[in-house]
Amino acid sequence: MRIKTLLISTCLVVSGCVPHISDSVEELAETTVKKSNEKPVVERARKTEAELAAVTALAGKWSVVRKQGQKPCALQLKTAQFGKNYSASSVCSGKPNVWAWNTKEDALVLYDHRSEVIGSFHKNEVGSWKEAKAGGDPALRLIRHGQ
């Protein structure tokens, strides 16, 4: 039985169906280390010049202003990639902190650390951005510093 198994294994290795496994522990360890050190290739979607210009135009320091005189919170939109979105940082109380942002159609969308939508804003004629809420007044506004 052992001879039959040896013959079948040898035939499979020679025909290329099964990779040859060396008896050398050093050779096996070296191959494993080489594979673990390989960097994965991540394809990123190429942005058009118009998309990059829009991202650059929105990047910077903002204030999130709430209704009824509550304290505003600081928000910084960045151009560095954060998964499919761009990174952001905020100092706010009450709502979860903003970790990422992106634009969808004509809206500016803010995300938390789990990439769940925190808020969606639309630009108004004055230049600020108001929260897009169905059937009601916006609870939040975004105002760019220096405006």
XYZ file of N, CA and C in Angstrom, residues 10-143:
402
model
N 4.180 10.506 -6.616
C 5.254 10.870 -7.537
C 4.692 11.235 -8.897
N 3.727 10.478 -9.385
C 3.113 10.772 -10.692
C 2.398 12.124 -10.670
N 1.695 12.416 -9.595
C 0.990 13.693 -9.494
C 1.964 14.864 -9.447
N 3.077 14.716 -8.724
C 4.075 15.776 -8.631
C 4.728 15.993 -9.986
N 5.098 14.911 -10.676
C 5.762 15.001 -11.985
C 4.822 15.626 -13.008
N 3.547 15.296 -12.960
C 2.601 15.835 -13.939
C 2.192 17.276 -13.626
N 2.533 17.761 -12.445
C 2.235 19.144 -12.098
C 0.910 19.337 -11.401
N 0.214 18.265 -11.095
C -1.079 18.382 -10.416
C -0.926 18.778 -8.959
N 0.171 18.385 -8.348
C 0.408 18.670 -6.944
C 1.786 19.312 -6.841
N 1.897 20.424 -6.147
C 3.226 21.031 -6.014
C 4.142 20.148 -5.183
N 5.419 20.168 -5.544
C 6.409 19.387 -4.812
C 6.691 20.063 -3.483
N 6.637 19.317 -2.423
C 6.914 19.861 -1.099
C 8.257 19.323 -0.647
N 9.126 20.229 -0.351
C 10.472 19.864 0.068
C 10.450 19.328 1.493
N 11.427 18.518 1.783
C 11.568 18.005 3.137
C 12.310 18.985 4.028
N 12.911 20.008 3.433
C 13.719 20.957 4.176
C 12.828 21.961 4.906
N 12.949 22.024 6.210
C 12.166 22.949 7.018
C 12.547 24.387 6.683
N 13.846 24.633 6.460
C 14.305 25.984 6.134
C 13.680 26.480 4.832
N 13.596 25.581 3.829
C 13.017 25.966 2.542
C 11.526 26.267 2.688
N 10.821 25.454 3.466
C 9.395 25.698 3.701
C 9.187 27.016 4.438
N 9.997 27.290 5.456
C 9.880 28.523 6.232
C 10.181 29.732 5.359
N 11.203 29.631 4.500
C 11.561 30.757 3.632
C 10.433 31.082 2.667
N 9.818 30.057 2.086
C 8.692 30.269 1.173
C 7.519 30.922 1.899
N 7.230 30.469 3.103
C 6.131 31.029 3.887
C 6.394 32.486 4.242
N 7.617 32.795 4.617
C 7.968 34.176 4.959
C 7.857 35.067 3.729
N 8.313 34.602 2.582
C 8.219 35.395 1.349
C 6.766 35.715 1.024
N 5.887 34.718 1.149
C 4.467 34.949 0.856
C 3.841 35.921 1.842
N 4.210 35.826 3.114
C 3.616 36.707 4.117
C 4.123 38.140 3.986
N 5.307 38.312 3.421
C 5.864 39.657 3.253
C 5.404 40.351 1.982
N 4.737 39.641 1.089
C 4.248 40.262 -0.140
C 3.167 41.282 0.197
N 3.259 42.428 -0.441
C 2.260 43.471 -0.205
C 1.082 43.260 -1.141
N -0.132 43.330 -0.594
C -1.296 43.174 -1.469
C -1.446 44.393 -2.370
N -1.925 44.147 -3.553
C -2.149 45.223 -4.507
C -3.609 45.648 -4.394
N -3.825 46.924 -4.076
C -5.173 47.452 -3.941
C -5.409 48.439 -5.072
N -6.395 48.150 -5.878
C -6.738 49.044 -6.977
C -7.623 50.170 -6.448
N -7.256 51.396 -6.760
C -8.082 52.535 -6.370
C -8.728 53.120 -7.619
N -9.934 53.544 -7.433
C -10.645 54.151 -8.549
C -9.973 55.471 -8.911
N -9.762 55.677 -10.167
C -9.150 56.921 -10.634
C -10.190 58.026 -10.610
N -9.825 59.152 -10.040
C -10.724 60.301 -9.962
C -10.452 61.212 -11.154
N -11.508 61.803 -11.669
C -11.337 62.763 -12.743
C -10.818 64.072 -12.157
N -10.312 64.930 -13.015
C -9.804 66.219 -12.532
C -10.917 67.047 -11.899
N -12.123 66.948 -12.432
C -13.254 67.690 -11.863
C -13.586 67.181 -10.457
N -13.553 65.861 -10.260
C -13.821 65.294 -8.935
C -12.743 65.719 -7.938
N -11.484 65.676 -8.367
C -10.392 66.093 -7.486
C -10.487 67.574 -7.138
N -10.888 68.402 -8.102
C -11.051 69.837 -7.852
C -12.178 70.077 -6.849
N -13.278 69.332 -6.970
C -14.407 69.472 -6.037
C -14.004 69.058 -4.623
N -13.230 67.987 -4.502
C -12.770 67.521 -3.191
C -11.853 68.571 -2.571
N -10.932 69.082 -3.363
C -10.004 70.103 -2.872
C -10.748 71.364 -2.448
N -11.783 71.731 -3.192
C -12.554 72.929 -2.868
C -13.307 72.778 -1.542
N -13.748 71.580 -1.223
C -14.504 71.362 0.019
C -13.606 71.104 1.222
N -12.373 70.693 0.984
C -11.461 70.397 2.088
C -11.160 71.665 2.877
N -11.001 71.509 4.172
C -10.674 72.644 5.022
C -11.446 72.607 6.328
N -11.403 73.731 7.039
C -12.040 73.819 8.355
C -13.459 74.361 8.232
N -14.368 73.715 8.946
C -15.782 74.054 8.953
C -16.289 74.082 10.393
N -17.447 74.697 10.572
C -18.175 74.626 11.839
C -19.520 73.974 11.564
N -19.897 73.082 12.454
C -21.226 72.480 12.383
C -22.069 73.252 13.383
N -23.080 73.962 12.892
C -23.918 74.804 13.739
C -25.265 74.121 13.916
N -25.650 73.976 15.171
C -26.925 73.348 15.483
C -27.979 74.407 15.724
N -29.209 73.976 15.681
C -30.345 74.853 15.951
C -30.426 75.166 17.441
N -31.135 76.198 17.796
C -31.457 76.577 19.168
C -30.229 76.942 19.997
N -29.255 77.580 19.367
C -28.138 78.157 20.081
C -27.171 77.198 20.737
N -27.195 75.934 20.361
C -26.224 75.004 20.927
C -24.825 75.342 20.410
N -23.820 74.900 21.129
C -22.443 75.168 20.735
C -22.140 74.539 19.375
N -21.426 75.271 18.522
C -21.008 74.659 17.262
C -19.852 73.692 17.532
N -19.660 72.785 16.618
C -18.501 71.909 16.754
C -17.586 72.095 15.549
N -16.314 71.792 15.752
C -15.308 71.982 14.708
C -15.237 70.731 13.839
N -15.071 70.959 12.551
C -14.991 69.868 11.585
C -13.893 70.201 10.590
N -13.056 69.229 10.290
C -12.034 69.428 9.273
C -12.160 68.328 8.234
N -12.405 68.744 6.984
C -12.490 67.811 5.870
C -11.113 67.737 5.221
N -10.610 66.526 5.045
C -9.267 66.330 4.510
C -9.329 65.656 3.142
N -8.219 65.711 2.413
C -8.183 65.102 1.080
C -7.567 63.704 1.079
N -7.107 63.218 2.224
C -6.515 61.878 2.311
C -7.617 60.820 2.211
N -7.326 59.734 1.519
C -8.286 58.642 1.365
C -8.530 57.942 2.692
N -9.780 57.572 2.944
C -10.175 56.779 4.102
C -11.129 55.725 3.560
N -10.589 54.618 3.074
C -11.414 53.619 2.393
C -11.914 54.196 1.084
N -13.210 54.152 0.869
C -13.819 54.706 -0.346
C -14.049 56.210 -0.218
N -13.884 56.742 0.984
C -14.182 58.151 1.253
C -12.904 58.922 1.533
N -13.061 60.134 2.053
C -11.937 60.975 2.446
C -11.968 61.140 3.956
N -10.808 61.303 4.552
C -10.764 61.383 6.012
C -11.265 62.735 6.507
N -11.708 62.733 7.745
C -12.211 63.941 8.397
C -11.965 63.805 9.891
N -11.989 64.938 10.574
C -11.911 64.897 12.030
C -12.855 65.950 12.579
N -13.383 65.667 13.759
C -14.324 66.609 14.346
C -14.201 66.590 15.854
N -14.651 67.690 16.433
C -14.761 67.790 17.883
C -16.191 68.235 18.144
N -17.041 67.268 18.461
C -18.467 67.541 18.656
C -18.957 66.822 19.904
N -20.018 67.330 20.476
C -20.671 66.627 21.570
C -22.085 66.290 21.126
N -22.567 65.186 21.588
C -23.937 64.799 21.258
C -24.005 63.799 20.128
N -23.483 64.115 18.978
C -23.515 63.209 17.834
C -22.193 62.468 17.754
N -22.160 61.334 17.045
C -20.873 60.651 16.869
C -19.904 61.532 16.086
N -18.623 61.373 16.366
C -17.615 62.150 15.667
C -17.514 61.724 14.207
N -17.159 62.677 13.372
C -17.023 62.445 11.938
C -15.636 61.882 11.661
N -15.584 60.783 10.918
C -14.317 60.162 10.558
C -14.038 60.271 9.071
N -15.101 60.420 8.252
C -14.921 60.436 6.806
C -16.013 61.278 6.153
N -15.764 61.631 4.891
C -16.743 62.408 4.131
C -16.604 62.069 2.655
N -17.617 62.412 1.895
C -17.585 62.254 0.442
C -18.741 63.047 -0.149
N -18.760 63.147 -1.453
C -19.874 63.795 -2.129
C -20.651 62.735 -2.895
N -21.960 62.846 -2.856
C -22.848 61.984 -3.632
C -23.814 62.897 -4.350
N -23.745 62.854 -5.665
C -24.555 63.741 -6.495
C -24.299 65.179 -6.059
N -25.284 65.863 -5.494
C -25.073 67.259 -5.080
C -25.019 67.398 -3.558
N -24.790 66.293 -2.844
C -24.784 66.320 -1.380
C -23.387 66.063 -0.830
N -23.121 66.654 0.314
C -21.919 66.403 1.095
C -22.332 65.455 2.215
N -21.733 64.265 2.258
C -22.143 63.228 3.199
C -21.027 62.997 4.219
N -21.401 62.962 5.512
C -20.460 62.725 6.606
C -20.689 61.327 7.170
N -19.578 60.624 7.505
C -19.634 59.246 7.989
C -18.951 59.118 9.347
N -19.404 58.120 10.130
C -18.740 57.812 11.404
C -17.639 56.774 11.164
N -17.076 56.243 12.245
C -15.966 55.295 12.128
C -16.368 53.956 11.523
N -17.646 53.661 11.456
C -18.133 52.425 10.837
C -18.597 52.644 9.402
N -18.330 53.838 8.869
C -18.761 54.238 7.520
C -20.274 54.293 7.403
N -20.950 54.580 8.520
C -22.393 54.789 8.503
C -22.654 56.288 8.387
N -23.665 56.656 7.638
C -23.971 58.064 7.383
C -24.421 58.756 8.661
N -23.752 59.863 8.981
C -24.137 60.698 10.124
C -25.071 61.800 9.648
N -24.734 62.404 8.520
C -25.548 63.494 7.998
C -25.279 63.715 6.527
N -26.250 64.316 5.871
C -26.148 64.641 4.456
C -26.555 66.100 4.289
N -25.764 66.876 3.571
C -25.973 68.318 3.464
C -26.053 68.754 2.009
N -26.896 69.753 1.766
C -27.024 70.353 0.435
C -26.652 71.830 0.520
N -25.982 72.322 -0.506
C -25.546 73.719 -0.533
C -26.741 74.627 -0.805
N -26.816 75.721 -0.047
C -27.882 76.699 -0.309
C -27.296 77.901 -1.040
N -28.144 78.838 -1.389
C -27.717 79.997 -2.178
C -26.777 80.932 -1.420
N -26.761 80.894 -0.104
C -25.906 81.769 0.703
C -24.465 81.243 0.747
N -24.273 79.967 0.464
C -22.943 79.388 0.491
C -22.713 78.423 1.625
N -23.662 78.352 2.565
C -23.527 77.354 3.627
C -24.213 76.074 3.169
N -24.061 75.043 3.932
C -24.663 73.758 3.613
C -25.664 73.414 4.702
N -26.880 73.031 4.308
C -27.924 72.679 5.275
C -28.189 71.189 5.212
N -28.484 70.635 6.389
C -28.754 69.209 6.482
C -29.984 68.855 5.663
N -29.885 67.777 4.908
C -30.979 67.336 4.049
C -31.892 66.418 4.840
N -32.964 66.976 5.370
C -33.946 66.182 6.117
C -35.268 66.247 5.370
N -35.901 65.112 5.261
C -37.187 65.062 4.571
C -38.278 65.654 5.451
N -39.006 66.615 4.919
C -40.186 67.167 5.578
C -39.934 67.945 6.847
N -38.878 68.685 6.903
C -38.647 69.470 8.102
C -37.499 70.436 7.932
N -37.373 71.335 8.909
C -36.267 72.279 8.888
C -34.960 71.544 9.160
N -33.889 72.001 8.552
C -32.606 71.358 8.830
C -32.174 71.596 10.275
N -31.657 70.567 10.907
C -31.201 70.672 12.290
C -29.757 71.165 12.356
N -28.978 70.920 11.310
C -27.566 71.286 11.294
C -27.230 72.082 10.037
N -26.218 72.960 10.189
C -25.683 73.691 9.043
C -24.168 73.592 9.085
N -23.544 73.581 7.931
C -22.100 73.630 7.829
C -21.695 75.014 7.341
N -20.776 75.624 8.035
C -20.287 76.952 7.631
C -18.763 76.876 7.579
